[in-house]
């Protein structure tokens, strides 16, 4: 973006990570558990992988890893197994169908549980951790000597990556 606008270096970089309220408030985007919509979650609609793609095509092991790593879901293994069993009956297409299929395994507060599950899916769909790593590396290269970088993170995964990068 800087090269596009003919800027080679900057004095500071401010990054506010995460999803905007607009994405959560527009039901058709499929980011929110509050609405029934297609399981999409793509930040860039030109991408081909959606949340439905992941839920309906990824292996049980891949799903387990996504929910454990990106959502820190306590029963990630059970969740992955349930998803693969349920999708054999009918594919996951909408948010409500997905949530209904998982009702029997929800741990604790359902709103918090589904927030973690949806966070994991969103991160996987958009390769958010890869994008963050790429942004951090490019931002350092764009800073003048003595420049400042400020990162506002939303969850512990982002926070951990930023802190480790700064170290």
mmCIF file with all atom_site columns, C-alpha atoms in Angstrom:
data_model
loop_
_atom_site.group_PDB
_atom_site.id
_atom_site.type_symbol
_atom_site.label_atom_id
_atom_site.label_alt_id
_atom_site.label_comp_id
_atom_site.label_asym_id
_atom_site.label_entity_id
_atom_site.label_seq_id
_atom_site.pdbx_PDB_ins_code
_atom_site.Cartn_x
_atom_site.Cartn_y
_atom_site.Cartn_z
_atom_site.occupancy
_atom_site.B_iso_or_equiv
_atom_site.pdbx_formal_charge
_atom_site.auth_seq_id
_atom_site.auth_comp_id
_atom_site.auth_asym_id
_atom_site.auth_atom_id
_atom_site.pdbx_PDB_model_num
ATOM 1   C CA . UNK A 1 1   ? 0.000   0.000   0.000  1.00 0.00 ? 1   UNK A CA 1
ATOM 2   C CA . UNK A 1 2   ? 2.832   2.377   0.821  1.00 0.00 ? 2   UNK A CA 1
ATOM 3   C CA . UNK A 1 3   ? 4.648   1.556   -2.434 1.00 0.00 ? 3   UNK A CA 1
ATOM 4   C CA . UNK A 1 4   ? 1.401   2.061   -4.341 1.00 0.00 ? 4   UNK A CA 1
ATOM 5   C CA . UNK A 1 5   ? 1.239   5.608   -2.960 1.00 0.00 ? 5   UNK A CA 1
ATOM 6   C CA . UNK A 1 6   ? 4.966   6.183   -3.495 1.00 0.00 ? 6   UNK A CA 1
ATOM 7   C CA . UNK A 1 7   ? 5.978   6.220   0.176  1.00 0.00 ? 7   UNK A CA 1
ATOM 8   C CA . UNK A 1 8   ? 9.055   4.167   0.995  1.00 0.00 ? 8   UNK A CA 1
ATOM 9   C CA . UNK A 1 9   ? 9.112   4.702   4.756  1.00 0.00 ? 9   UNK A CA 1
ATOM 10  C CA . UNK A 1 10  ? 6.946   6.080   7.544  1.00 0.00 ? 10  UNK A CA 1
ATOM 11  C CA . UNK A 1 11  ? 7.530   7.379   11.069 1.00 0.00 ? 11  UNK A CA 1
ATOM 12  C CA . UNK A 1 12  ? 4.829   5.250   12.599 1.00 0.00 ? 12  UNK A CA 1
ATOM 13  C CA . UNK A 1 13  ? 2.459   2.366   12.061 1.00 0.00 ? 13  UNK A CA 1
ATOM 14  C CA . UNK A 1 14  ? -0.832  1.919   13.932 1.00 0.00 ? 14  UNK A CA 1
ATOM 15  C CA . UNK A 1 15  ? -2.687  -1.353  13.431 1.00 0.00 ? 15  UNK A CA 1
ATOM 16  C CA . UNK A 1 16  ? -6.083  -2.113  14.980 1.00 0.00 ? 16  UNK A CA 1
ATOM 17  C CA . UNK A 1 17  ? -6.530  -5.847  14.520 1.00 0.00 ? 17  UNK A CA 1
ATOM 18  C CA . UNK A 1 18  ? -9.706  -7.841  14.345 1.00 0.00 ? 18  UNK A CA 1
ATOM 19  C CA . UNK A 1 19  ? -13.140 -7.645  12.831 1.00 0.00 ? 19  UNK A CA 1
ATOM 20  C CA . UNK A 1 20  ? -15.117 -4.437  12.467 1.00 0.00 ? 20  UNK A CA 1
ATOM 21  C CA . UNK A 1 21  ? -18.576 -4.040  13.946 1.00 0.00 ? 21  UNK A CA 1
ATOM 22  C CA . UNK A 1 22  ? -19.854 -3.615  10.376 1.00 0.00 ? 22  UNK A CA 1
ATOM 23  C CA . UNK A 1 23  ? -18.857 -7.182  9.591  1.00 0.00 ? 23  UNK A CA 1
ATOM 24  C CA . UNK A 1 24  ? -20.640 -8.490  12.695 1.00 0.00 ? 24  UNK A CA 1
ATOM 25  C CA . UNK A 1 25  ? -23.730 -6.355  12.097 1.00 0.00 ? 25  UNK A CA 1
ATOM 26  C CA . UNK A 1 26  ? -24.307 -7.414  8.488  1.00 0.00 ? 26  UNK A CA 1
ATOM 27  C CA . UNK A 1 27  ? -26.006 -10.794 8.728  1.00 0.00 ? 27  UNK A CA 1
ATOM 28  C CA . UNK A 1 28  ? -25.139 -11.862 5.168  1.00 0.00 ? 28  UNK A CA 1
ATOM 29  C CA . UNK A 1 29  ? -21.410 -11.824 5.974  1.00 0.00 ? 29  UNK A CA 1
ATOM 30  C CA . UNK A 1 30  ? -21.893 -14.833 8.283  1.00 0.00 ? 30  UNK A CA 1
ATOM 31  C CA . UNK A 1 31  ? -19.569 -13.544 11.044 1.00 0.00 ? 31  UNK A CA 1
ATOM 32  C CA . UNK A 1 32  ? -22.101 -13.333 13.865 1.00 0.00 ? 32  UNK A CA 1
ATOM 33  C CA . UNK A 1 33  ? -23.867 -15.994 15.880 1.00 0.00 ? 33  UNK A CA 1
ATOM 34  C CA . UNK A 1 34  ? -26.791 -13.554 16.338 1.00 0.00 ? 34  UNK A CA 1
ATOM 35  C CA . UNK A 1 35  ? -28.183 -14.023 12.833 1.00 0.00 ? 35  UNK A CA 1
ATOM 36  C CA . UNK A 1 36  ? -29.036 -16.920 10.594 1.00 0.00 ? 36  UNK A CA 1
ATOM 37  C CA . UNK A 1 37  ? -27.100 -16.635 7.365  1.00 0.00 ? 37  UNK A CA 1
ATOM 38  C CA . UNK A 1 38  ? -24.785 -18.628 5.147  1.00 0.00 ? 38  UNK A CA 1
ATOM 39  C CA . UNK A 1 39  ? -21.593 -19.832 6.856  1.00 0.00 ? 39  UNK A CA 1
ATOM 40  C CA . UNK A 1 40  ? -19.314 -17.441 4.999  1.00 0.00 ? 40  UNK A CA 1
ATOM 41  C CA . UNK A 1 41  ? -16.941 -15.332 7.180  1.00 0.00 ? 41  UNK A CA 1
ATOM 42  C CA . UNK A 1 42  ? -14.743 -14.155 4.291  1.00 0.00 ? 42  UNK A CA 1
ATOM 43  C CA . UNK A 1 43  ? -13.269 -10.700 4.752  1.00 0.00 ? 43  UNK A CA 1
ATOM 44  C CA . UNK A 1 44  ? -12.488 -10.672 1.024  1.00 0.00 ? 44  UNK A CA 1
ATOM 45  C CA . UNK A 1 45  ? -15.414 -12.056 -0.967 1.00 0.00 ? 45  UNK A CA 1
ATOM 46  C CA . UNK A 1 46  ? -13.045 -12.969 -3.816 1.00 0.00 ? 46  UNK A CA 1
ATOM 47  C CA . UNK A 1 47  ? -11.623 -15.787 -1.672 1.00 0.00 ? 47  UNK A CA 1
ATOM 48  C CA . UNK A 1 48  ? -13.005 -19.232 -2.390 1.00 0.00 ? 48  UNK A CA 1
ATOM 49  C CA . UNK A 1 49  ? -12.757 -20.798 1.084  1.00 0.00 ? 49  UNK A CA 1
ATOM 50  C CA . UNK A 1 50  ? -15.704 -20.073 3.372  1.00 0.00 ? 50  UNK A CA 1
ATOM 51  C CA . UNK A 1 51  ? -16.597 -21.318 6.841  1.00 0.00 ? 51  UNK A CA 1
ATOM 52  C CA . UNK A 1 52  ? -18.929 -23.827 5.167  1.00 0.00 ? 52  UNK A CA 1
ATOM 53  C CA . UNK A 1 53  ? -16.004 -25.120 3.076  1.00 0.00 ? 53  UNK A CA 1
ATOM 54  C CA . UNK A 1 54  ? -13.952 -25.744 6.208  1.00 0.00 ? 54  UNK A CA 1
ATOM 55  C CA . UNK A 1 55  ? -16.807 -27.361 8.128  1.00 0.00 ? 55  UNK A CA 1
ATOM 56  C CA . UNK A 1 56  ? -17.879 -29.598 5.258  1.00 0.00 ? 56  UNK A CA 1
ATOM 57  C CA . UNK A 1 57  ? -14.518 -30.567 3.739  1.00 0.00 ? 57  UNK A CA 1
ATOM 58  C CA . UNK A 1 58  ? -11.703 -30.447 6.302  1.00 0.00 ? 58  UNK A CA 1
ATOM 59  C CA . UNK A 1 59  ? -10.692 -33.639 8.062  1.00 0.00 ? 59  UNK A CA 1
ATOM 60  C CA . UNK A 1 60  ? -11.530 -34.279 11.702 1.00 0.00 ? 60  UNK A CA 1
ATOM 61  C CA . UNK A 1 61  ? -7.857  -33.757 12.576 1.00 0.00 ? 61  UNK A CA 1
ATOM 62  C CA . UNK A 1 62  ? -7.701  -30.421 10.707 1.00 0.00 ? 62  UNK A CA 1
ATOM 63  C CA . UNK A 1 63  ? -10.887 -29.234 12.423 1.00 0.00 ? 63  UNK A CA 1
ATOM 64  C CA . UNK A 1 64  ? -9.553  -30.277 15.837 1.00 0.00 ? 64  UNK A CA 1
ATOM 65  C CA . UNK A 1 65  ? -6.376  -28.264 15.248 1.00 0.00 ? 65  UNK A CA 1
ATOM 66  C CA . UNK A 1 66  ? -8.312  -25.164 14.104 1.00 0.00 ? 66  UNK A CA 1
ATOM 67  C CA . UNK A 1 67  ? -10.645 -25.140 17.114 1.00 0.00 ? 67  UNK A CA 1
ATOM 68  C CA . UNK A 1 68  ? -7.897  -25.916 19.600 1.00 0.00 ? 68  UNK A CA 1
ATOM 69  C CA . UNK A 1 69  ? -5.355  -23.448 18.230 1.00 0.00 ? 69  UNK A CA 1
ATOM 70  C CA . UNK A 1 70  ? -7.485  -20.535 17.031 1.00 0.00 ? 70  UNK A CA 1
ATOM 71  C CA . UNK A 1 71  ? -10.496 -20.746 19.340 1.00 0.00 ? 71  UNK A CA 1
ATOM 72  C CA . UNK A 1 72  ? -8.938  -22.357 22.391 1.00 0.00 ? 72  UNK A CA 1
ATOM 73  C CA . UNK A 1 73  ? -12.131 -24.448 22.549 1.00 0.00 ? 73  UNK A CA 1
ATOM 74  C CA . UNK A 1 74  ? -11.937 -26.773 25.568 1.00 0.00 ? 74  UNK A CA 1
ATOM 75  C CA . UNK A 1 75  ? -13.574 -29.738 23.830 1.00 0.00 ? 75  UNK A CA 1
ATOM 76  C CA . UNK A 1 76  ? -12.033 -29.162 20.394 1.00 0.00 ? 76  UNK A CA 1
ATOM 77  C CA . UNK A 1 77  ? -11.601 -32.890 19.750 1.00 0.00 ? 77  UNK A CA 1
ATOM 78  C CA . UNK A 1 78  ? -15.248 -33.673 20.551 1.00 0.00 ? 78  UNK A CA 1
ATOM 79  C CA . UNK A 1 79  ? -16.326 -30.676 18.477 1.00 0.00 ? 79  UNK A CA 1
ATOM 80  C CA . UNK A 1 80  ? -14.363 -31.871 15.440 1.00 0.00 ? 80  UNK A CA 1
ATOM 81  C CA . UNK A 1 81  ? -15.755 -35.402 15.783 1.00 0.00 ? 81  UNK A CA 1
ATOM 82  C CA . UNK A 1 82  ? -19.329 -34.115 16.107 1.00 0.00 ? 82  UNK A CA 1
ATOM 83  C CA . UNK A 1 83  ? -18.937 -31.903 13.045 1.00 0.00 ? 83  UNK A CA 1
ATOM 84  C CA . UNK A 1 84  ? -17.687 -34.770 10.890 1.00 0.00 ? 84  UNK A CA 1
ATOM 85  C CA . UNK A 1 85  ? -20.510 -37.026 12.121 1.00 0.00 ? 85  UNK A CA 1
ATOM 86  C CA . UNK A 1 86  ? -23.209 -34.401 11.568 1.00 0.00 ? 86  UNK A CA 1
ATOM 87  C CA . UNK A 1 87  ? -22.029 -33.325 8.126  1.00 0.00 ? 87  UNK A CA 1
ATOM 88  C CA . UNK A 1 88  ? -22.328 -36.948 6.976  1.00 0.00 ? 88  UNK A CA 1
ATOM 89  C CA . UNK A 1 89  ? -26.070 -36.586 7.607  1.00 0.00 ? 89  UNK A CA 1
ATOM 90  C CA . UNK A 1 90  ? -26.430 -33.127 6.047  1.00 0.00 ? 90  UNK A CA 1
ATOM 91  C CA . UNK A 1 91  ? -23.887 -30.474 5.047  1.00 0.00 ? 91  UNK A CA 1
ATOM 92  C CA . UNK A 1 92  ? -23.552 -27.299 7.088  1.00 0.00 ? 92  UNK A CA 1
ATOM 93  C CA . UNK A 1 93  ? -24.862 -24.364 5.099  1.00 0.00 ? 93  UNK A CA 1
ATOM 94  C CA . UNK A 1 94  ? -26.348 -21.924 7.620  1.00 0.00 ? 94  UNK A CA 1
ATOM 95  C CA . UNK A 1 95  ? -25.354 -20.639 11.042 1.00 0.00 ? 95  UNK A CA 1
ATOM 96  C CA . UNK A 1 96  ? -28.506 -21.884 12.780 1.00 0.00 ? 96  UNK A CA 1
ATOM 97  C CA . UNK A 1 97  ? -28.182 -25.399 11.353 1.00 0.00 ? 97  UNK A CA 1
ATOM 98  C CA . UNK A 1 98  ? -24.563 -25.490 12.519 1.00 0.00 ? 98  UNK A CA 1
ATOM 99  C CA . UNK A 1 99  ? -25.384 -24.220 16.023 1.00 0.00 ? 99  UNK A CA 1
ATOM 100 C CA . UNK A 1 100 ? -28.318 -26.639 16.363 1.00 0.00 ? 100 UNK A CA 1
ATOM 101 C CA . UNK A 1 101 ? -26.134 -29.616 15.409 1.00 0.00 ? 101 UNK A CA 1
ATOM 102 C CA . UNK A 1 102 ? -23.712 -28.738 18.230 1.00 0.00 ? 102 UNK A CA 1
ATOM 103 C CA . UNK A 1 103 ? -26.241 -28.087 21.017 1.00 0.00 ? 103 UNK A CA 1
ATOM 104 C CA . UNK A 1 104 ? -25.457 -31.397 22.727 1.00 0.00 ? 104 UNK A CA 1
ATOM 105 C CA . UNK A 1 105 ? -21.739 -30.685 23.168 1.00 0.00 ? 105 UNK A CA 1
ATOM 106 C CA . UNK A 1 106 ? -21.718 -26.986 24.106 1.00 0.00 ? 106 UNK A CA 1
ATOM 107 C CA . UNK A 1 107 ? -19.499 -26.403 27.161 1.00 0.00 ? 107 UNK A CA 1
ATOM 108 C CA . UNK A 1 108 ? -20.472 -23.660 29.598 1.00 0.00 ? 108 UNK A CA 1
ATOM 109 C CA . UNK A 1 109 ? -22.086 -20.461 28.381 1.00 0.00 ? 109 UNK A CA 1
ATOM 110 C CA . UNK A 1 110 ? -23.415 -21.095 24.833 1.00 0.00 ? 110 UNK A CA 1
ATOM 111 C CA . UNK A 1 111 ? -22.712 -17.503 23.705 1.00 0.00 ? 111 UNK A CA 1
ATOM 112 C CA . UNK A 1 112 ? -19.076 -17.700 24.813 1.00 0.00 ? 112 UNK A CA 1
ATOM 113 C CA . UNK A 1 113 ? -18.666 -21.197 23.377 1.00 0.00 ? 113 UNK A CA 1
ATOM 114 C CA . UNK A 1 114 ? -19.975 -20.221 19.941 1.00 0.00 ? 114 UNK A CA 1
ATOM 115 C CA . UNK A 1 115 ? -17.922 -17.000 20.017 1.00 0.00 ? 115 UNK A CA 1
ATOM 116 C CA . UNK A 1 116 ? -14.777 -19.157 20.398 1.00 0.00 ? 116 UNK A CA 1
ATOM 117 C CA . UNK A 1 117 ? -15.893 -21.567 17.656 1.00 0.00 ? 117 UNK A CA 1
ATOM 118 C CA . UNK A 1 118 ? -16.714 -18.714 15.272 1.00 0.00 ? 118 UNK A CA 1
ATOM 119 C CA . UNK A 1 119 ? -13.449 -16.938 16.076 1.00 0.00 ? 119 UNK A CA 1
ATOM 120 C CA . UNK A 1 120 ? -11.526 -20.090 15.150 1.00 0.00 ? 120 UNK A CA 1
ATOM 121 C CA . UNK A 1 121 ? -13.422 -20.473 11.883 1.00 0.00 ? 121 UNK A CA 1
ATOM 122 C CA . UNK A 1 122 ? -12.978 -16.804 10.981 1.00 0.00 ? 122 UNK A CA 1
ATOM 123 C CA . UNK A 1 123 ? -9.237  -16.929 11.652 1.00 0.00 ? 123 UNK A CA 1
ATOM 124 C CA . UNK A 1 124 ? -8.888  -20.063 9.517  1.00 0.00 ? 124 UNK A CA 1
ATOM 125 C CA . UNK A 1 125 ? -11.056 -18.749 6.653  1.00 0.00 ? 125 UNK A CA 1
ATOM 126 C CA . UNK A 1 126 ? -9.060  -15.519 6.408  1.00 0.00 ? 126 UNK A CA 1
ATOM 127 C CA . UNK A 1 127 ? -5.604  -16.808 7.436  1.00 0.00 ? 127 UNK A CA 1
ATOM 128 C CA . UNK A 1 128 ? -5.566  -13.975 9.950  1.00 0.00 ? 128 UNK A CA 1
ATOM 129 C CA . UNK A 1 129 ? -2.439  -15.160 11.752 1.00 0.00 ? 129 UNK A CA 1
ATOM 130 C CA . UNK A 1 130 ? -0.527  -15.386 8.467  1.00 0.00 ? 130 UNK A CA 1
ATOM 131 C CA . UNK A 1 131 ? -1.741  -11.912 7.507  1.00 0.00 ? 131 UNK A CA 1
ATOM 132 C CA . UNK A 1 132 ? -0.653  -10.544 10.902 1.00 0.00 ? 132 UNK A CA 1
ATOM 133 C CA . UNK A 1 133 ? 2.807   -12.063 10.568 1.00 0.00 ? 133 UNK A CA 1
ATOM 134 C CA . UNK A 1 134 ? 3.179   -10.618 7.076  1.00 0.00 ? 134 UNK A CA 1
ATOM 135 C CA . UNK A 1 135 ? 1.968   -7.191  8.232  1.00 0.00 ? 135 UNK A CA 1
ATOM 136 C CA . UNK A 1 136 ? 4.425   -7.131  11.156 1.00 0.00 ? 136 UNK A CA 1
ATOM 137 C CA . UNK A 1 137 ? 7.381   -7.957  8.898  1.00 0.00 ? 137 UNK A CA 1
ATOM 138 C CA . UNK A 1 138 ? 6.393   -5.414  6.262  1.00 0.00 ? 138 UNK A CA 1
ATOM 139 C CA . UNK A 1 139 ? 5.699   -2.718  8.880  1.00 0.00 ? 139 UNK A CA 1
ATOM 140 C CA . UNK A 1 140 ? 9.191   -3.039  10.364 1.00 0.00 ? 140 UNK A CA 1
ATOM 141 C CA . UNK A 1 141 ? 10.712  -2.697  6.909  1.00 0.00 ? 141 UNK A CA 1
ATOM 142 C CA . UNK A 1 142 ? 8.614   0.427   6.292  1.00 0.00 ? 142 UNK A CA 1
ATOM 143 C CA . UNK A 1 143 ? 9.601   2.214   9.522  1.00 0.00 ? 143 UNK A CA 1
ATOM 144 C CA . UNK A 1 144 ? 12.338  4.840   9.564  1.00 0.00 ? 144 UNK A CA 1
ATOM 145 C CA . UNK A 1 145 ? 15.068  4.263   12.180 1.00 0.00 ? 145 UNK A CA 1
ATOM 146 C CA . UNK A 1 146 ? 13.527  5.184   15.538 1.00 0.00 ? 146 UNK A CA 1
ATOM 147 C CA . UNK A 1 147 ? 9.994   4.883   14.157 1.00 0.00 ? 147 UNK A CA 1
ATOM 148 C CA . UNK A 1 148 ? 7.127   3.553   16.258 1.00 0.00 ? 148 UNK A CA 1
ATOM 149 C CA . UNK A 1 149 ? 4.738   0.675   15.780 1.00 0.00 ? 149 UNK A CA 1
ATOM 150 C CA . UNK A 1 150 ? 1.551   0.382   17.835 1.00 0.00 ? 150 UNK A CA 1
ATOM 151 C CA . UNK A 1 151 ? -0.640  -2.713  17.605 1.00 0.00 ? 151 UNK A CA 1
ATOM 152 C CA . UNK A 1 152 ? -4.103  -2.987  19.158 1.00 0.00 ? 152 UNK A CA 1
ATOM 153 C CA . UNK A 1 153 ? -4.963  -6.665  19.511 1.00 0.00 ? 153 UNK A CA 1
ATOM 154 C CA . UNK A 1 154 ? -8.258  -8.267  20.410 1.00 0.00 ? 154 UNK A CA 1
ATOM 155 C CA . UNK A 1 155 ? -7.433  -11.770 21.595 1.00 0.00 ? 155 UNK A CA 1
ATOM 156 C CA . UNK A 1 156 ? -4.541  -13.647 23.160 1.00 0.00 ? 156 UNK A CA 1
ATOM 157 C CA . UNK A 1 157 ? -3.416  -15.299 19.898 1.00 0.00 ? 157 UNK A CA 1
ATOM 158 C CA . UNK A 1 158 ? -2.773  -11.947 18.255 1.00 0.00 ? 158 UNK A CA 1
ATOM 159 C CA . UNK A 1 159 ? -1.316  -10.520 21.447 1.00 0.00 ? 159 UNK A CA 1
ATOM 160 C CA . UNK A 1 160 ? 1.114   -13.430 21.820 1.00 0.00 ? 160 UNK A CA 1
ATOM 161 C CA . UNK A 1 161 ? 2.276   -13.193 18.204 1.00 0.00 ? 161 UNK A CA 1
ATOM 162 C CA . UNK A 1 162 ? 2.838   -9.422  18.451 1.00 0.00 ? 162 UNK A CA 1
ATOM 163 C CA . UNK A 1 163 ? 4.725   -9.716  21.757 1.00 0.00 ? 163 UNK A CA 1
ATOM 164 C CA . UNK A 1 164 ? 6.938   -12.522 20.424 1.00 0.00 ? 164 UNK A CA 1
ATOM 165 C CA . UNK A 1 165 ? 7.614   -10.534 17.261 1.00 0.00 ? 165 UNK A CA 1
ATOM 166 C CA . UNK A 1 166 ? 8.597   -7.446  19.262 1.00 0.00 ? 166 UNK A CA 1
ATOM 167 C CA . UNK A 1 167 ? 10.970  -9.508  21.421 1.00 0.00 ? 167 UNK A CA 1
#
